Amino acid sequence: MAANVGIVGIGHTIFGNSSEYDLSDVLAYAATDALQDAGYLEKRKEIDQLVVGNMASGLFCHQSAVASSVISRMDMEPVPAELVENGPASGASAVKIGYMAVASGLADVVLVVAGEVMRKVTGWLATDYVATMLHTEAEYNMGLTLPAFGGMFTRMYMEKYGLTERDLALLAVKNHDNGAKNKYAHIQLPCTIEAIADGPEADVVNTYVAEPLRMYSTCPVSDGAAALLLVNMDSPRAQEFKKKPVRIAGVASATDTHCVHNRKDPLKLEAVRIAAEKAYKMAGLSPKDISFAELHDAFSILELAISEEVGFFERGKSFLAVRNGETEINGRLPINTSGGLKSKGHPVGGTGVSQVVELVRQLRGEAEEGRQVKEPKYGMSVNFGGFGNNIVSVICARD
Amino acid sequence: MIDFSVYNATAPTIQGYKCQNCGSIHYPAPMICSKCSKRRDPVTGKGWETFDLEGPCELLTWTRAWNLPEGYSRKYLLFGIVQFENGLRASGQLEVENPESGMKLVAEVEESDERPGDPVSIFVFREK
Ligand SMILES: [Zn+2]
């Protein structure tokens, strides 16, 4: 039986450029926000465990042992602290490990914080560092990058299902609309379909990154962090917090082949399907129960492919739903209400926690005006590690 | 016991691997056969054959990537995923004027020294 683990505090930095700041301070800022939100700042030394999610502080910041550093900056000694790394799914993995700590009985109150500071280095170096998650001999050495895989995946999908570049641009318009209203988003600017697809200047404004993927179908390089305070809802300590908990109804992950070319059907994201199925089963839910979702759109194509793998839409049909506005804020199933990675930004190791922060904001009814989903009951996130080879899904519930 | 101190000295790059226990072929090198669970000793190679993975293949998908990582001087590079006649697939660079999914290509293994550090073996896919 699943444990009752609730989220009683959330924190989030404004995503964007924090390159002048120390990674530990960025993480500590979001974590402190979460403690304040929960009314637990003064009791922080009573926390049983800190779990930090980060992908590559060693590369981006030349810094190691980040969890210990965060503890010290927050004056939280002697609270135990460890780091969790799972590529761009490090954040959701940190949530999963935090959940496991509570469910195991080892901890009643767990602080989870995840983030990345990527902009201390050039964009070229950032592209290189992110690409180190690929298979060294069979992918990375070839010069392949994550956007290159995004481009090749997009082309396969287009040729099989008839998706167009304009469909991808519609996703950017939707997500920028949401992100423009999100106080934490990296790019708080709406964009129009004229500017990025239909107008005469569109080719210049929206240049190719990895054909047929364009700039507006690719997330920015962001700095930032997000945090959650987890509590065992069955413990007497659950009464110590200011806010009513949002329950983690399901959390699950799955893996797939490291090399994309080794997948029987390279268009199928098996790990997404399996992680989602496990999360639904744990929560006792099915895709139709989900009120809204945060899906890892590092490349816009992934929002579509993931939405199909988790069972929201039939394979090859999700972009038709986007054309119909079904995934807009007031649509049947709002997707990426935060602006997604495209507009909210993608500090790689931090994204998974940021997605769950959005689930909590929506379920509490605390999202900004114009992007609050109407009375949501269940929110789902999918955090994508590697090019689909390590996926973590979280389902949160408003009880 | 495997002596990994000599692993780098003898580990070949970019080759196909055949499990002699069940006959299945693999790329890149596995440590355990996905079909029969036979282990591969990367130092002695005992129980496994290697073969050149080059020659005719079909292009499954491709991209022209404009934002290359640090160390690359070219404006863009083409990349593709191909399938060989034996069913194995590989990712690599593409040197084709007008790429199209489904086109017949030839794969060759070459040395690339674009990145800082030692040169590495890469796949290049071209038209016949
Ligand atoms: Zn075998």
CSV table of N, CA and C and ligand atoms in Angstrom, one decimal, chain B residues 19-24 26 33-38 48, ligand 1:
chain,number,residue,atom,x,y,z
B,19,CYS,N,27.5,-12.6,-30.2
B,19,CYS,CA,27.5,-13.5,-29.1
B,19,CYS,C,27.6,-14.9,-29.7
B,20,GLN,N,28.7,-15.6,-29.3
B,20,GLN,CA,28.9,-17.0,-29.9
B,20,GLN,C,28.0,-18.0,-29.3
B,21,ASN,N,27.5,-17.7,-28.1
B,21,ASN,CA,26.6,-18.6,-27.4
B,21,ASN,C,25.2,-18.7,-28.1
B,22,CYS,N,24.7,-17.5,-28.6
B,22,CYS,CA,23.3,-17.6,-29.2
B,22,CYS,C,23.3,-17.0,-30.6
B,23,GLY,N,24.4,-16.4,-31.0
B,23,GLY,CA,24.5,-15.9,-32.4
B,23,GLY,C,23.9,-14.5,-32.6
B,24,SER,N,23.4,-13.8,-31.5
B,24,SER,CA,22.8,-12.5,-31.7
B,24,SER,C,23.9,-11.4,-31.9
B,26,HIS,N,25.1,-7.2,-31.8
B,26,HIS,CA,24.9,-6.0,-31.0
B,26,HIS,C,25.8,-4.9,-31.4
B,33,CYS,N,24.7,-10.3,-23.0
B,33,CYS,CA,23.9,-10.6,-24.2
B,33,CYS,C,22.4,-10.4,-23.8
B,34,SER,N,21.7,-9.5,-24.6
B,34,SER,CA,20.3,-9.3,-24.3
B,34,SER,C,19.4,-10.5,-24.6
B,35,LYS,N,20.0,-11.4,-25.4
B,35,LYS,CA,19.1,-12.6,-25.8
B,35,LYS,C,19.4,-13.8,-24.8
B,36,CYS,N,20.7,-14.1,-24.5
B,36,CYS,CA,20.9,-15.3,-23.8
B,36,CYS,C,21.6,-15.0,-22.4
B,37,SER,N,21.9,-13.8,-22.1
B,37,SER,CA,22.5,-13.4,-20.8
B,37,SER,C,24.0,-13.8,-20.7
B,38,LYS,N,24.6,-14.2,-21.8
B,38,LYS,CA,26.0,-14.5,-21.8
B,38,LYS,C,26.8,-13.3,-21.5
B,48,TRP,N,33.0,-14.1,-27.7
B,48,TRP,CA,32.3,-13.0,-28.5
B,48,TRP,C,33.2,-12.8,-29.8
C,1,ZN,ZN,23.7,-14.4,-26.6
